[in-house]
């Protein structure tokens, strides 16, 4: 019955869309679809990417083009509305654009094009012209936001596409190929055309010989022969256009790293000898330098240049400083010129790889730019080379950033309609005493809406306050042999002190910390962070009687979780590695991986008592020490769907294990794993899921020492508004849980320990829908989630979606089981 109703509803929708359409505004047949047939070696997706025309998007598995329908609807003039049609408005907009240009010419007549008044008028005119041009080309706001412009079929486009595919086959090593196309009318819409491109790839011959060189200059020829094993052209493989271009770039970079400053890949010609393919069943690649058909424009292309002179200029000039102060310093054959602002020449010398009396190397130039950029002291770095005197002089030109920088961000979360805002600021002071070091201070102030441990019907805002200051030194403070090895990887040493304060209904917690961390980046995609010193002194105060009684109850059961709330000293060493395909923004397609290893209390193993004497004497014997090892792996994958920028699929897998050893076998509270909340399993409130299938009558934070968490999202664009801003949507599924090691605070909590024969039955599942307002510079996120599988219920009764709530156990004081929609508010994507 339900399936029949669904089919009737779908059929009615089709009638509505096609039957209520306004009068057609399409003057040409529409491109309904285009596909390839006959290709066996080349994937269809690669061939489709050659076609600039794209059919209008359809609803999945239907012929319905909703975007096209709304485009047609909002471009027409429909009764009883009195607005003009798109065709009528287009004429008006074109007249307005013409008048705008004429008025501009009159207003700026006689003005200097570099004057402030001219630039102000021109900027205002350009803004209006862009809006009018967009309306003329793309239609009114409703057409652009809800509609999609029609994609027309033109015979000339199909003919051009055939030639494009032929060229592509030729450039990818195929011979005796053929390409044609056929067109058919669509079944549902006679105005639409289905285009099929028929491809016969013919045959391809592998490369038999790739080391044939015809090079005039003997030295260049010897360099190429010595590095032939690095060639992108491999014997036995098919010649492709990508390999062809990569080989030219390789040769150019090779020669530029051997002093040939004026050399260009345009001076290279790689030709294919296919005259004897019938006999040899292969082809030969021949490299010509110079290109026989295009002589080099620079006659000095085969001259290897040594660096003659290096000059570094830091231009800190300002209109506010009428008499600039200029300092000129010579250090290790480099001339430094500082205008108004000096930097350490010793530090700069370690960052400059371009040295006098050494051959010019492209890699040294790029590494120097990377090193100087990594100092976070300059707005830009530009390196110029001058060969007018027959010598190669290098000038490194930089402009310093502002000494003081202040940034701020705000956001929050929502729980039970109670908003928990936060405010985060960063204040940075650069180039302290000319050392190129920076002092960075971070202040975080916020509230998190949560119920209490015991009064779960009352939501309060828990205060979170943090103040951290770090001295950032742009090098590794370590023995010279180690520092030199990492010098090319934008190294930093961060020395920090800070304090964090949290106030909840049941207790308050104060954490003083000192840390020293090394960071370096081997490549734009890879990032290392090693902390050899991370000391934390933690105080838990203002504990309520009910909370203390609860901890005593756990202790009586043999559960030592209460020790995590004692006055504590936590010392750790750690190392983390991060890989990301897109380090400068939200990943749309690619991978993200972060690995973290921590060892806590390692140095305590060298003390007979397992404690640090002077620390204990300062704070008393009640001070709690911890020993543990902890590992965390977070992997994320991002996939575009159908080659479209409007939809993507993302998922993450987050796992971890933390093992406590020594007296008490306890973890510091902050080193536990927690799940639930806006960036975790969103159907549960923050940190309240688990451990395992344990059931508690209180909504306590639920720490765990074993973590398994995964999320998947289908992300899609809903509408575009105000230019490039978008409202996006997402369907998501979250799953996971935390567990504890047997005997590690599992007493009194049946099902909280990890067991291979049942852990998979204790995976919690939640699902929901999200709306994201993408304002380019940041994203506002609203996610609504509901529980699907709740492991805290009895086995066999854990599916809670659309079930009678009276059948379930409840850990709230209200009547019945609660599975209402959980609203999560956040800044940015959840992962």
PDB file of N, CA and C in Angstrom, residues 610-644:
ATOM      1  N   UNK A 610      58.394   6.703  42.238  1.00  0.00           N
ATOM      2  CA  UNK A 610      57.407   6.968  41.186  1.00  0.00           C
ATOM      3  C   UNK A 610      56.838   8.362  41.266  1.00  0.00           C
ATOM      4  N   UNK A 611      57.506   9.255  42.052  1.00  0.00           N
ATOM      5  CA  UNK A 611      57.057  10.627  42.185  1.00  0.00           C
ATOM      6  C   UNK A 611      58.266  11.549  42.089  1.00  0.00           C
ATOM      7  N   UNK A 612      58.012  12.797  41.711  1.00  0.00           N
ATOM      8  CA  UNK A 612      59.067  13.798  41.661  1.00  0.00           C
ATOM      9  C   UNK A 612      59.103  14.489  43.010  1.00  0.00           C
ATOM     10  N   UNK A 613      60.217  14.331  43.745  1.00  0.00           N
ATOM     11  CA  UNK A 613      60.295  14.731  45.131  1.00  0.00           C
ATOM     12  C   UNK A 613      59.965  16.184  45.386  1.00  0.00           C
ATOM     13  N   UNK A 614      60.598  17.113  44.653  1.00  0.00           N
ATOM     14  CA  UNK A 614      60.398  18.520  44.960  1.00  0.00           C
ATOM     15  C   UNK A 614      58.979  18.969  44.632  1.00  0.00           C
ATOM     16  N   UNK A 615      58.340  18.308  43.651  1.00  0.00           N
ATOM     17  CA  UNK A 615      56.950  18.640  43.337  1.00  0.00           C
ATOM     18  C   UNK A 615      56.042  18.176  44.472  1.00  0.00           C
ATOM     19  N   UNK A 616      56.295  16.959  44.980  1.00  0.00           N
ATOM     20  CA  UNK A 616      55.489  16.439  46.084  1.00  0.00           C
ATOM     21  C   UNK A 616      55.661  17.280  47.345  1.00  0.00           C
ATOM     22  N   UNK A 617      56.889  17.740  47.593  1.00  0.00           N
ATOM     23  CA  UNK A 617      57.126  18.547  48.794  1.00  0.00           C
ATOM     24  C   UNK A 617      56.412  19.889  48.725  1.00  0.00           C
ATOM     25  N   UNK A 618      56.232  20.418  47.530  1.00  0.00           N
ATOM     26  CA  UNK A 618      55.548  21.690  47.376  1.00  0.00           C
ATOM     27  C   UNK A 618      54.046  21.561  47.578  1.00  0.00           C
ATOM     28  N   UNK A 619      53.465  20.452  47.092  1.00  0.00           N
ATOM     29  CA  UNK A 619      52.006  20.348  47.073  1.00  0.00           C
ATOM     30  C   UNK A 619      51.470  19.224  47.948  1.00  0.00           C
ATOM     31  N   UNK A 620      52.341  18.495  48.632  1.00  0.00           N
ATOM     32  CA  UNK A 620      51.870  17.489  49.571  1.00  0.00           C
ATOM     33  C   UNK A 620      51.741  16.116  48.948  1.00  0.00           C
ATOM     34  N   UNK A 621      51.587  15.116  49.834  1.00  0.00           N
ATOM     35  CA  UNK A 621      51.500  13.734  49.383  1.00  0.00           C
ATOM     36  C   UNK A 621      50.184  13.420  48.678  1.00  0.00           C
ATOM     37  N   UNK A 622      49.194  14.310  48.790  1.00  0.00           N
ATOM     38  CA  UNK A 622      47.907  14.055  48.133  1.00  0.00           C
ATOM     39  C   UNK A 622      47.981  14.283  46.628  1.00  0.00           C
ATOM     40  N   UNK A 623      49.115  14.799  46.170  1.00  0.00           N
ATOM     41  CA  UNK A 623      49.262  15.049  44.738  1.00  0.00           C
ATOM     42  C   UNK A 623      49.260  13.736  43.961  1.00  0.00           C
ATOM     43  N   UNK A 624      48.399  13.650  42.948  1.00  0.00           N
ATOM     44  CA  UNK A 624      48.242  12.428  42.158  1.00  0.00           C
ATOM     45  C   UNK A 624      49.174  12.472  40.939  1.00  0.00           C
ATOM     46  N   UNK A 625      49.958  11.394  40.740  1.00  0.00           N
ATOM     47  CA  UNK A 625      50.814  11.260  39.564  1.00  0.00           C
ATOM     48  C   UNK A 625      50.221  10.178  38.649  1.00  0.00           C
ATOM     49  N   UNK A 626      50.486  10.291  37.343  1.00  0.00           N
ATOM     50  CA  UNK A 626      49.902   9.362  36.374  1.00  0.00           C
ATOM     51  C   UNK A 626      50.993   8.814  35.457  1.00  0.00           C
ATOM     52  N   UNK A 627      50.805   7.548  35.064  1.00  0.00           N
ATOM     53  CA  UNK A 627      51.639   6.913  34.049  1.00  0.00           C
ATOM     54  C   UNK A 627      50.717   6.283  33.012  1.00  0.00           C
ATOM     55  N   UNK A 628      50.957   6.594  31.750  1.00  0.00           N
ATOM     56  CA  UNK A 628      50.069   6.063  30.707  1.00  0.00           C
ATOM     57  C   UNK A 628      50.740   6.203  29.340  1.00  0.00           C
ATOM     58  N   UNK A 629      50.213   5.473  28.381  1.00  0.00           N
ATOM     59  CA  UNK A 629      50.544   5.650  26.964  1.00  0.00           C
ATOM     60  C   UNK A 629      49.227   5.838  26.223  1.00  0.00           C
ATOM     61  N   UNK A 630      49.254   6.668  25.205  1.00  0.00           N
ATOM     62  CA  UNK A 630      48.017   7.007  24.500  1.00  0.00           C
ATOM     63  C   UNK A 630      48.303   7.148  23.010  1.00  0.00           C
ATOM     64  N   UNK A 631      47.414   6.580  22.182  1.00  0.00           N
ATOM     65  CA  UNK A 631      47.556   6.659  20.724  1.00  0.00           C
ATOM     66  C   UNK A 631      46.204   7.022  20.125  1.00  0.00           C
ATOM     67  N   UNK A 632      46.241   7.909  19.132  1.00  0.00           N
ATOM     68  CA  UNK A 632      45.008   8.331  18.457  1.00  0.00           C
ATOM     69  C   UNK A 632      45.270   8.456  16.959  1.00  0.00           C
ATOM     70  N   UNK A 633      44.361   7.911  16.137  1.00  0.00           N
ATOM     71  CA  UNK A 633      44.460   8.004  14.669  1.00  0.00           C
ATOM     72  C   UNK A 633      43.135   8.527  14.143  1.00  0.00           C
ATOM     73  N   UNK A 634      43.206   9.605  13.367  1.00  0.00           N
ATOM     74  CA  UNK A 634      42.019  10.261  12.808  1.00  0.00           C
ATOM     75  C   UNK A 634      42.193  10.342  11.295  1.00  0.00           C
ATOM     76  N   UNK A 635      41.353   9.612  10.548  1.00  0.00           N
ATOM     77  CA  UNK A 635      41.448   9.609   9.074  1.00  0.00           C
ATOM     78  C   UNK A 635      40.143  10.136   8.494  1.00  0.00           C
ATOM     79  N   UNK A 636      40.260  10.986   7.471  1.00  0.00           N
ATOM     80  CA  UNK A 636      39.091  11.567   6.812  1.00  0.00           C
ATOM     81  C   UNK A 636      39.278  11.506   5.302  1.00  0.00           C
ATOM     82  N   UNK A 637      38.177  11.264   4.607  1.00  0.00           N
ATOM     83  CA  UNK A 637      38.212  11.132   3.151  1.00  0.00           C
ATOM     84  C   UNK A 637      37.108  11.999   2.560  1.00  0.00           C
ATOM     85  N   UNK A 638      37.442  12.723   1.488  1.00  0.00           N
ATOM     86  CA  UNK A 638      36.510  13.634   0.848  1.00  0.00           C
ATOM     87  C   UNK A 638      36.427  13.297  -0.643  1.00  0.00           C
ATOM     88  N   UNK A 639      35.200  13.086  -1.135  1.00  0.00           N
ATOM     89  CA  UNK A 639      34.992  12.662  -2.516  1.00  0.00           C
ATOM     90  C   UNK A 639      33.960  13.569  -3.176  1.00  0.00           C
ATOM     91  N   UNK A 640      34.283  14.072  -4.373  1.00  0.00           N
ATOM     92  CA  UNK A 640      33.274  14.792  -5.151  1.00  0.00           C
ATOM     93  C   UNK A 640      32.402  13.771  -5.859  1.00  0.00           C
ATOM     94  N   UNK A 641      31.145  14.112  -6.062  1.00  0.00           N
ATOM     95  CA  UNK A 641      30.188  13.183  -6.645  1.00  0.00           C
ATOM     96  C   UNK A 641      29.850  13.642  -8.055  1.00  0.00           C
ATOM     97  N   UNK A 642      30.067  12.744  -9.016  1.00  0.00           N
ATOM     98  CA  UNK A 642      29.714  13.038 -10.405  1.00  0.00           C
ATOM     99  C   UNK A 642      30.508  14.156 -11.026  1.00  0.00           C
ATOM    100  N   UNK A 643      31.699  14.444 -10.466  1.00  0.00           N
ATOM    101  CA  UNK A 643      32.518  15.520 -11.020  1.00  0.00           C
ATOM    102  C   UNK A 643      31.927  16.892 -10.792  1.00  0.00           C
ATOM    103  N   UNK A 644      30.872  16.995  -9.988  1.00  0.00           N
ATOM    104  CA  UNK A 644      30.201  18.267  -9.743  1.00  0.00           C
ATOM    105  C   UNK A 644      30.773  18.938  -8.509  1.00  0.00           C
TER     106      UNK A 644
END
